[in-house]
Short mmCIF file of N, CA and C in Angstrom, two decimals:
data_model
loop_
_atom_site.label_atom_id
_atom_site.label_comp_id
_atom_site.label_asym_id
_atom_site.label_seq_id
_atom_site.Cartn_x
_atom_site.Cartn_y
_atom_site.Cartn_z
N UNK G 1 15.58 -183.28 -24.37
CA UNK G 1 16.00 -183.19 -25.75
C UNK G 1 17.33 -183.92 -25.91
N UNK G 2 17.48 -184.61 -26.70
CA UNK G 2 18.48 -185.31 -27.12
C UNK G 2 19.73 -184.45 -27.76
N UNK G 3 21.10 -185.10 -27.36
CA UNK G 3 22.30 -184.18 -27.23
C UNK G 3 22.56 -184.25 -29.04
N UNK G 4 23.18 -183.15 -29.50
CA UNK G 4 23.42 -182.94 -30.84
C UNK G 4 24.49 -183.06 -30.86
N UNK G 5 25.17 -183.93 -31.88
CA UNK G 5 26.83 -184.18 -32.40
C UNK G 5 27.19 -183.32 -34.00
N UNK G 6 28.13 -182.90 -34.35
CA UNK G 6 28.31 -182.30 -35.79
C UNK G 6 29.59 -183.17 -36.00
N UNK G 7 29.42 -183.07 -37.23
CA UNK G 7 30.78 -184.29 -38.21
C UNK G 7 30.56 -184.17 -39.50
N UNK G 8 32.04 -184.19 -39.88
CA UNK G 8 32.35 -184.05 -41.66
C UNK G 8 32.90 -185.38 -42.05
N UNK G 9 32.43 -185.42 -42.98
CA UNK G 9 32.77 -186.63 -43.62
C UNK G 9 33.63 -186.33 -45.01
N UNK G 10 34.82 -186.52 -44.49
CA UNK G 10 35.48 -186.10 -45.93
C UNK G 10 35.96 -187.36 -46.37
N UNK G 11 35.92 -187.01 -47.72
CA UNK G 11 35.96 -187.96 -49.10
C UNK G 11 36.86 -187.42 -50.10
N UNK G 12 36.86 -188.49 -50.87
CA UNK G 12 37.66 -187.78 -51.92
C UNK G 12 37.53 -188.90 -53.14
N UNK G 13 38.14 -188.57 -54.35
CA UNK G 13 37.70 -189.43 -55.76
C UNK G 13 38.99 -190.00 -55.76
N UNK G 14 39.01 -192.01 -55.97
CA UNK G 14 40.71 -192.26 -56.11
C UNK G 14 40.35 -193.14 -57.21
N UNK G 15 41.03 -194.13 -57.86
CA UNK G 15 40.82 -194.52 -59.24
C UNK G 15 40.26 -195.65 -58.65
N UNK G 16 39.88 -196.14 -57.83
CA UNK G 16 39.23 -197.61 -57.35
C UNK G 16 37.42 -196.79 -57.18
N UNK G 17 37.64 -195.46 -56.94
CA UNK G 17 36.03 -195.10 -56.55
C UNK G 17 35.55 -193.93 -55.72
N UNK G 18 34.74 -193.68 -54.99
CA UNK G 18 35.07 -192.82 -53.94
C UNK G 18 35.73 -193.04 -52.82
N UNK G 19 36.55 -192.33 -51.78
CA UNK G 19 36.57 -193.05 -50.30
C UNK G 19 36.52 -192.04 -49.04
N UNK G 20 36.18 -192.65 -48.65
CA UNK G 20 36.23 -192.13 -47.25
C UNK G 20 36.91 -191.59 -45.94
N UNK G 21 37.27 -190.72 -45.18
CA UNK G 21 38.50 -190.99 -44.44
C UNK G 21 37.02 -191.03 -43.27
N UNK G 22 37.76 -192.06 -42.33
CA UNK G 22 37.45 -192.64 -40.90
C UNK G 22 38.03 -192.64 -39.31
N UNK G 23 37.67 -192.35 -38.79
CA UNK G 23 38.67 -192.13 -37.85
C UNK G 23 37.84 -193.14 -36.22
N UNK G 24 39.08 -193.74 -36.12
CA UNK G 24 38.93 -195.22 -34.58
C UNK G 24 39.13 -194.35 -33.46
N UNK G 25 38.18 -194.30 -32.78
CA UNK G 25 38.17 -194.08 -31.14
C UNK G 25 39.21 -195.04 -30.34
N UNK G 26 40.08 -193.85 -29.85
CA UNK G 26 41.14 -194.39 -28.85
C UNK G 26 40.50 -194.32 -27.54
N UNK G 27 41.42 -195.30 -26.75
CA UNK G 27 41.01 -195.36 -25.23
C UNK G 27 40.84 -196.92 -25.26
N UNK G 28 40.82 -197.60 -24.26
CA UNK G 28 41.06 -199.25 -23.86
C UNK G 28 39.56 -199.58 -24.28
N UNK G 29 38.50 -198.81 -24.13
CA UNK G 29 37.39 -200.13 -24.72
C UNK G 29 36.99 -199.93 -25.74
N UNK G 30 38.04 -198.92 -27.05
CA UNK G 30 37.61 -199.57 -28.35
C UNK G 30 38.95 -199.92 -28.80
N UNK G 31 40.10 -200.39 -28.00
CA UNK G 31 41.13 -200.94 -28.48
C UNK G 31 41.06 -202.17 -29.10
N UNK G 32 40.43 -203.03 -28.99
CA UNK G 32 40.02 -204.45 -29.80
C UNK G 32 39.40 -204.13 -30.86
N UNK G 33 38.94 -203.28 -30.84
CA UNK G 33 37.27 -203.24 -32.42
C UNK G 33 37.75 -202.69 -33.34
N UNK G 34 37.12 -203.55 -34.62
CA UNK G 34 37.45 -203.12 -35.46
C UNK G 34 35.87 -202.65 -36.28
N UNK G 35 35.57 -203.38 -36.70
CA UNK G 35 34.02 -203.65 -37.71
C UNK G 35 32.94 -203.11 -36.63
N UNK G 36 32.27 -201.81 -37.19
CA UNK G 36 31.58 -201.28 -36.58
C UNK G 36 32.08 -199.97 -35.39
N UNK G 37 33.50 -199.77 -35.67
CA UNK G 37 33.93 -199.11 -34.31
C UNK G 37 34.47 -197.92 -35.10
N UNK G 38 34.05 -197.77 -36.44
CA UNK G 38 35.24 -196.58 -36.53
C UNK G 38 33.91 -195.30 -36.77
N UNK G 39 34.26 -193.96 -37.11
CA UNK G 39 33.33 -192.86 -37.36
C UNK G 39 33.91 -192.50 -38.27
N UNK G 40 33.03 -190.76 -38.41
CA UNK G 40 33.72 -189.54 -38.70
C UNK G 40 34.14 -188.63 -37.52
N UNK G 41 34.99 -187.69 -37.53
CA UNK G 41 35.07 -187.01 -37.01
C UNK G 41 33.97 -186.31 -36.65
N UNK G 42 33.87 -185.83 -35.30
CA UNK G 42 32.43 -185.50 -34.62
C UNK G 42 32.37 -185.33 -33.45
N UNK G 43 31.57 -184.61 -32.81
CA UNK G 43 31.75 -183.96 -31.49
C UNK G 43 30.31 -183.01 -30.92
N UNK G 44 30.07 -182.99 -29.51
CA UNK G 44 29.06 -182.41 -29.53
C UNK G 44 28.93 -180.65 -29.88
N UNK G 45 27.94 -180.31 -29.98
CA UNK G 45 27.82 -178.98 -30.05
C UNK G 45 27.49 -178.23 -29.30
N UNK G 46 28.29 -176.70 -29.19
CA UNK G 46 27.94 -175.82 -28.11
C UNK G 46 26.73 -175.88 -27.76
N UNK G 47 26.09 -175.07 -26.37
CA UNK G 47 25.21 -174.33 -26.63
C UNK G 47 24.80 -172.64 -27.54
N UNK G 48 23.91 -173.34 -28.36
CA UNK G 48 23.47 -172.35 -29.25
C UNK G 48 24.92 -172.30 -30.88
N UNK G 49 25.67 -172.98 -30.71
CA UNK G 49 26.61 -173.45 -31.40
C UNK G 49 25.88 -173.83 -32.93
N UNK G 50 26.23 -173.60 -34.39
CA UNK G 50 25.75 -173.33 -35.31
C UNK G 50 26.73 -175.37 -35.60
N UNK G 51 25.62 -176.29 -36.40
CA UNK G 51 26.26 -177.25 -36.87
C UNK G 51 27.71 -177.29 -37.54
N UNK G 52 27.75 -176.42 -38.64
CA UNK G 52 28.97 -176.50 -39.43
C UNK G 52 30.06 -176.11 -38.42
N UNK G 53 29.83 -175.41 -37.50
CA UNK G 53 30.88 -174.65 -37.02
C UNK G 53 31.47 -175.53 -35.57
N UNK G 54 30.83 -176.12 -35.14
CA UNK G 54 30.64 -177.52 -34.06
C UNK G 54 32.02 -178.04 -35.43
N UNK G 55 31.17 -178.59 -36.55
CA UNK G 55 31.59 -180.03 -37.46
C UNK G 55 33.29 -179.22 -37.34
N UNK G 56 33.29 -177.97 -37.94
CA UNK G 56 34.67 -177.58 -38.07
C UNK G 56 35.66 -177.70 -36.99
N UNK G 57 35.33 -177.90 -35.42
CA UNK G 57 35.96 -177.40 -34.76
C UNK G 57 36.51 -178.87 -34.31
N UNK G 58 35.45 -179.63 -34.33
CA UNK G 58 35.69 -181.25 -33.86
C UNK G 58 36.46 -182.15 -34.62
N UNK G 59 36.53 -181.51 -36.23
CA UNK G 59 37.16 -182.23 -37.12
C UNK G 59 38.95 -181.63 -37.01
N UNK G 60 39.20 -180.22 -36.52
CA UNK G 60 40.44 -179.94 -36.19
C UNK G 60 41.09 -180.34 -34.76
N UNK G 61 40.20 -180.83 -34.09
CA UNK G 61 40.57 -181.01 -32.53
C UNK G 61 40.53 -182.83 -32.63
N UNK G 62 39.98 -183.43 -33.54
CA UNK G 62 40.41 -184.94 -33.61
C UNK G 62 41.75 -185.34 -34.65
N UNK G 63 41.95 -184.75 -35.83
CA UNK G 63 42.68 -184.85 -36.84
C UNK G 63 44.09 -184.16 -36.50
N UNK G 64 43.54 -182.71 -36.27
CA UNK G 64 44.88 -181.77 -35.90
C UNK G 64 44.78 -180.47 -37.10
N UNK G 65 44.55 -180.75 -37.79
CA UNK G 65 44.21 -179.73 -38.98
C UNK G 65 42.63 -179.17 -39.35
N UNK G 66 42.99 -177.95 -39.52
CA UNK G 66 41.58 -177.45 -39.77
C UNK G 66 41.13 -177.55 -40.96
N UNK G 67 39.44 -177.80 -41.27
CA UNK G 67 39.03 -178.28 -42.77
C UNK G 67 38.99 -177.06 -43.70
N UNK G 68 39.39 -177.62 -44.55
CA UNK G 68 38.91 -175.46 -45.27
C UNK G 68 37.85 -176.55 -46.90
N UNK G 69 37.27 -175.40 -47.11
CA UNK G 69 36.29 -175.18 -48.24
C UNK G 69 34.88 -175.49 -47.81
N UNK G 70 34.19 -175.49 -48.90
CA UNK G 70 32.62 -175.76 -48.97
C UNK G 70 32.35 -177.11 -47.94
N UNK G 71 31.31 -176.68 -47.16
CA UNK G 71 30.97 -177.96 -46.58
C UNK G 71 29.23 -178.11 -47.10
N UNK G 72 29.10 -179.54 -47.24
CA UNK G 72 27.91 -179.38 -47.87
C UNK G 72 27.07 -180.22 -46.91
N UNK G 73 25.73 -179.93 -46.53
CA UNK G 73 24.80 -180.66 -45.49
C UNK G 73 24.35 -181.92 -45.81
N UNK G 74 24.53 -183.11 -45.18
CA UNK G 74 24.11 -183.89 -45.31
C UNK G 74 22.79 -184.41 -44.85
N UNK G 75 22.35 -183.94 -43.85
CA UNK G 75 21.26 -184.26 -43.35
C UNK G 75 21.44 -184.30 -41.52
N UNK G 76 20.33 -184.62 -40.98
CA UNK G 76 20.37 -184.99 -39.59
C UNK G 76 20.40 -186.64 -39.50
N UNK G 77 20.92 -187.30 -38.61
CA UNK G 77 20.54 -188.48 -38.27
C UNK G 77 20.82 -188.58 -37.18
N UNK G 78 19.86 -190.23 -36.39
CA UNK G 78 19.87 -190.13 -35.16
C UNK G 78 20.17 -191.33 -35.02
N UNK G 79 21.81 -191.37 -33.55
CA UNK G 79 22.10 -192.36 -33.58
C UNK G 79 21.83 -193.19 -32.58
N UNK G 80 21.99 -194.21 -32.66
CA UNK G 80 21.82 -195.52 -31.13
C UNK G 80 21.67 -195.28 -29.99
N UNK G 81 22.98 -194.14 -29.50
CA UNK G 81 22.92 -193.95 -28.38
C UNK G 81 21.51 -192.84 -28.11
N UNK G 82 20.80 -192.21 -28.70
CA UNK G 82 19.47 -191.53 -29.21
C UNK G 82 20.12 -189.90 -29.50
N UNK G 83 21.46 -190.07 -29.64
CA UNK G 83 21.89 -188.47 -30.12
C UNK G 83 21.42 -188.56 -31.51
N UNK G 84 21.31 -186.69 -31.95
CA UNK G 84 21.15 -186.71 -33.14
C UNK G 84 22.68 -186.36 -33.47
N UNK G 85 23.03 -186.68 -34.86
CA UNK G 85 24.35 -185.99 -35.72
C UNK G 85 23.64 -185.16 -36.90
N UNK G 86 24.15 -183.89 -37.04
CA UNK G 86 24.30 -183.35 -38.28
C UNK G 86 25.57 -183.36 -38.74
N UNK G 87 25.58 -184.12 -40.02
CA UNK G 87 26.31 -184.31 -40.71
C UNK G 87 26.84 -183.47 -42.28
N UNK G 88 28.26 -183.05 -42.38
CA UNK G 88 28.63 -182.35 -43.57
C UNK G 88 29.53 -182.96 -44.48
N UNK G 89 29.72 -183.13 -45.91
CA UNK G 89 30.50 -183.66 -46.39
C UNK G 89 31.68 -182.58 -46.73
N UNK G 90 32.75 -182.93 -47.27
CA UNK G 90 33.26 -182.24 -47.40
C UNK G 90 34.60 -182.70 -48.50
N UNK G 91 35.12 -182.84 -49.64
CA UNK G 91 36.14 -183.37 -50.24
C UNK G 91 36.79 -182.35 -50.19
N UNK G 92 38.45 -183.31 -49.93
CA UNK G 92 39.35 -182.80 -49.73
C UNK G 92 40.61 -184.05 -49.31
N UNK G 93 41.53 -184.34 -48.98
CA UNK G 93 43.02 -184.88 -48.64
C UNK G 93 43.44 -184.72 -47.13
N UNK G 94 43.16 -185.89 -47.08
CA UNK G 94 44.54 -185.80 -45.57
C UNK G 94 45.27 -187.17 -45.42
N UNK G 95 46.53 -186.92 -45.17
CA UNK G 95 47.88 -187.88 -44.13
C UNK G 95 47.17 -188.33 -43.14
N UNK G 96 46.45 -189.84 -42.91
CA UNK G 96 46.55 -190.34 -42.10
C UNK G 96 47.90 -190.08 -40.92
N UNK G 97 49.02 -189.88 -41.88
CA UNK G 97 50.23 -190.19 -40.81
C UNK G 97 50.39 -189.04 -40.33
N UNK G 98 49.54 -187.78 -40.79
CA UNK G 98 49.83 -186.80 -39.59
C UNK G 98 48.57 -186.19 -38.51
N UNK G 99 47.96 -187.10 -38.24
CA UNK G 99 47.05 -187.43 -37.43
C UNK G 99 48.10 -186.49 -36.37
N UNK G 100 47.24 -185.77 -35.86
CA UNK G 100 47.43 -184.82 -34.23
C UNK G 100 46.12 -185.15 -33.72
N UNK G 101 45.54 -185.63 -32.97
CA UNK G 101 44.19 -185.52 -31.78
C UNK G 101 44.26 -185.28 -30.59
N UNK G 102 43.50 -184.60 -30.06
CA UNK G 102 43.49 -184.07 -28.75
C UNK G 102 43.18 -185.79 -27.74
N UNK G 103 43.11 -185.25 -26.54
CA UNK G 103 43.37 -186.41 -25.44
C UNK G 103 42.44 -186.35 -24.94
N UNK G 104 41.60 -187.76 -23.46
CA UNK G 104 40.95 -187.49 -22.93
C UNK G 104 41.47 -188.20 -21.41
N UNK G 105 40.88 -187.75 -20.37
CA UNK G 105 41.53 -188.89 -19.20
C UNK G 105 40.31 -189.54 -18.32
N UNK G 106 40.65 -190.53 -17.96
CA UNK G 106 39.72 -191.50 -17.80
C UNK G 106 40.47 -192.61 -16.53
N UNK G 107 39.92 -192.91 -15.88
CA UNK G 107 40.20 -193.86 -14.53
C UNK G 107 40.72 -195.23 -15.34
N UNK G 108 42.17 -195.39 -15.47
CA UNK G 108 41.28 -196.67 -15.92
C UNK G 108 43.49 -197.47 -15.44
N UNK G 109 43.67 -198.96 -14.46
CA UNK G 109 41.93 -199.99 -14.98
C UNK G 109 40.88 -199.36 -14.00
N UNK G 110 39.43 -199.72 -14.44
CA UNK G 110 38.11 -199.27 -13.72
C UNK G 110 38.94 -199.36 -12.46
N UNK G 111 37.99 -198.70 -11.51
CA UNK G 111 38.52 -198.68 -9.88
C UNK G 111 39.45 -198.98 -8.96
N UNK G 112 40.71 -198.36 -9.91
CA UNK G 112 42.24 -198.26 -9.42
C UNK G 112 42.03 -197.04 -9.29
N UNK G 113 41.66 -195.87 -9.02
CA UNK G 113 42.02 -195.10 -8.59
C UNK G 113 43.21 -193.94 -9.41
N UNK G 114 43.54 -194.94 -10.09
CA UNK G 114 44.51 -194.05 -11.43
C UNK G 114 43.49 -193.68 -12.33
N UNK G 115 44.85 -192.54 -13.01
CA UNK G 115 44.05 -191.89 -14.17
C UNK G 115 44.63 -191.81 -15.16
N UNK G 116 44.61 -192.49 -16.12
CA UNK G 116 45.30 -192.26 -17.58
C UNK G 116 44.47 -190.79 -18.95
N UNK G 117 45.50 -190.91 -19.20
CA UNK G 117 45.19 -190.33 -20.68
C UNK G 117 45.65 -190.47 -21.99
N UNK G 118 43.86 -190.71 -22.72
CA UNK G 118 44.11 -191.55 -24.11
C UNK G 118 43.93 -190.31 -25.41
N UNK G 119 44.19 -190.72 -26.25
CA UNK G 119 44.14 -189.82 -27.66
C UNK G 119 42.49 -190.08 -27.63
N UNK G 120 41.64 -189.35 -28.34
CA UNK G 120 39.91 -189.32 -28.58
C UNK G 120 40.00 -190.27 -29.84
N UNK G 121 41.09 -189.94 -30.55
CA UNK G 121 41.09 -190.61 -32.07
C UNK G 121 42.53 -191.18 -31.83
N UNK G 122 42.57 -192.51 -32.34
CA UNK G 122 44.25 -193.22 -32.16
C UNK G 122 44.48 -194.04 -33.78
N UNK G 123 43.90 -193.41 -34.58
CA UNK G 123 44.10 -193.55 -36.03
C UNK G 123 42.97 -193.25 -37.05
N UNK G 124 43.37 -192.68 -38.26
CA UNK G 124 42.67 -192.54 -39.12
C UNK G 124 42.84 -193.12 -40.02
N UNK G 125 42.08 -193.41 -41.53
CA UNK G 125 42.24 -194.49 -42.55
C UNK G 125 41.02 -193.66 -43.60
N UNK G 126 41.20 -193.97 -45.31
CA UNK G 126 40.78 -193.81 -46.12
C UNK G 126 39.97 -195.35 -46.52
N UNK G 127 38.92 -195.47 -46.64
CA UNK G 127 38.27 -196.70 -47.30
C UNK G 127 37.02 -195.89 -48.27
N UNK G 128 37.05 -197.64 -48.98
CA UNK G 128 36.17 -197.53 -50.48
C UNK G 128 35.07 -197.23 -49.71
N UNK G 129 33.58 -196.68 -50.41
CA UNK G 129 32.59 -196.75 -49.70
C UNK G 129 31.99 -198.54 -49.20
N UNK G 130 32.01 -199.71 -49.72
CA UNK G 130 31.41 -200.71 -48.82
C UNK G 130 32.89 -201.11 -48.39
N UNK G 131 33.80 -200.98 -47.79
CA UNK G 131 34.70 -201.27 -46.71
C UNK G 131 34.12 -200.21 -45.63
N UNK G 132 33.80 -198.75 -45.59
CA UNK G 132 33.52 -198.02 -44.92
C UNK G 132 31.85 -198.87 -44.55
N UNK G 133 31.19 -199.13 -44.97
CA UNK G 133 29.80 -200.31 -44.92
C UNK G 133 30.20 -200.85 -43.45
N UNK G 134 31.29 -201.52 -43.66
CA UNK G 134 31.32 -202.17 -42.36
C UNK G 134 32.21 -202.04 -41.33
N UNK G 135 32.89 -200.38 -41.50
CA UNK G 135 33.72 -200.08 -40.37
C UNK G 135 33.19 -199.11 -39.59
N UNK G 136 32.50 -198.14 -40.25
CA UNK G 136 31.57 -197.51 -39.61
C UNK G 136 30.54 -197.98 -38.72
N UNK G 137 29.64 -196.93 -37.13
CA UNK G 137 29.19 -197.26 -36.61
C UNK G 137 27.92 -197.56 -37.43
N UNK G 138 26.86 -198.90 -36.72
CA UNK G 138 25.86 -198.92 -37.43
C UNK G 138 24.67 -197.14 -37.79
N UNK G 139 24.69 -196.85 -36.60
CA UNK G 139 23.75 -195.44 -37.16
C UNK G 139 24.34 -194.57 -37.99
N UNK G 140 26.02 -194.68 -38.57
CA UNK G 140 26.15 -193.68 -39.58
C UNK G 140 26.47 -194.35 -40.90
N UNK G 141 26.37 -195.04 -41.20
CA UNK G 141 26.01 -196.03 -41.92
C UNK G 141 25.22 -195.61 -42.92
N UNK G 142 24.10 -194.69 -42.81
CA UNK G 142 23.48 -193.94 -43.84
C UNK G 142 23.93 -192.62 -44.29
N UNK G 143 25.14 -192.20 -43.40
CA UNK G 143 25.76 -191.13 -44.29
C UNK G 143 26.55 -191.87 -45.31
N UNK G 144 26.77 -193.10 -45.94
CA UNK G 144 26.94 -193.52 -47.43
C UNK G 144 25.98 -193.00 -48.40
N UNK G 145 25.13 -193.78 -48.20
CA UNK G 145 24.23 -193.05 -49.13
C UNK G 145 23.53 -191.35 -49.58
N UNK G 146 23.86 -190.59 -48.08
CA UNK G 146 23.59 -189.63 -48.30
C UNK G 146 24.38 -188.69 -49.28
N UNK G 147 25.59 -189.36 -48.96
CA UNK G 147 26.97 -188.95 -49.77
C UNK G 147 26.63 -189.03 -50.83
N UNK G 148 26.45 -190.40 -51.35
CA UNK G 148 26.41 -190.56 -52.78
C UNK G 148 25.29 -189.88 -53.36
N UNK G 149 24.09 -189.58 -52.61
CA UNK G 149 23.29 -188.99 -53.34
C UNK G 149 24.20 -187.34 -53.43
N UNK G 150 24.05 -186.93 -52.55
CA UNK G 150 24.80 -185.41 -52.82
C UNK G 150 25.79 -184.98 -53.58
N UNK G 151 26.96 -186.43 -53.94
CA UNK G 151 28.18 -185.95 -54.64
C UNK G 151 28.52 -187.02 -55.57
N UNK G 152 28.01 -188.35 -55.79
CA UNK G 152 28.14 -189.52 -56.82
C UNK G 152 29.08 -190.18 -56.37
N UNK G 153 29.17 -191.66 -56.45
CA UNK G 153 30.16 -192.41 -56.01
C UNK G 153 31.16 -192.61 -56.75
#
């Protein structure tokens, strides 16, 4: 069975349209990328772990702040790597600039024998929905539209 991820996608209404907040995977091999490299906040889920409650916990342990209000279901989707994501939307506000994310450590360079440790998330950003079109990974890519159907652009 294929591993399950949960993630909120928070949004919010600004006078250009809807947007999105996004958040770039830190660590040396998505330090170059831009187009196609960014997400939502997201993370796998316990065992026996309830979606929303996965989405809540991953979105305070990448960001630093915990989400509060209604989260609304977006659907399941399944991504590239063949995980599924359930996905939640959620409007609401956040400071890019007070981004807190937890860390991860990792060998690196490859087979030095060292071990560094990187942030999981090494920035977040608000975009229109088609700037988010092409910063987002290709498999979530259809949580645009799911959005817009659920809450209007």
């Amino acid at each position: 069975m294929p591993e399950t991820s949960a993630g909120i996608l928070l949004h919010r209404a600004a006078a250009s349209g809807r947007e999105l907040l996004l958040v770039h995977p830190g660590g040396p091999f998505w330090a170059g990328k831009d187009e196609a490299a960014w997400s939502i906040p997201k993370g796998l889920t316990g065992p026996g772990e309830d979606g929303d409650v996965a989405a809540r916990r991953e979105f305070a342990e990448e960001l630093g702040v915990a989400p509060e209000g209604d989260l609304i279901p977006l659907g399941e989707f399944r991504l590239s790597s063949s995980k599924r994501l359930l996905a939640f939307a959620l409007e609401g506000d956040f400071d890019p600039e007070r981004l807190v994310s937890n860390s991860f450590e990792m060998e690196w360079p490859p087979r030095s024998g060292r071990r560094q440790s990187f942030p999981e998330v090494d920035r977040a950003a608000w975009f229109g929905l088609e700037a988010a079109r092409t910063k987002l990974h290709l498999g979530q890519r259809p949580l645009i539209d799911a959005l817009v159907a659920a809450v209007g652009g």
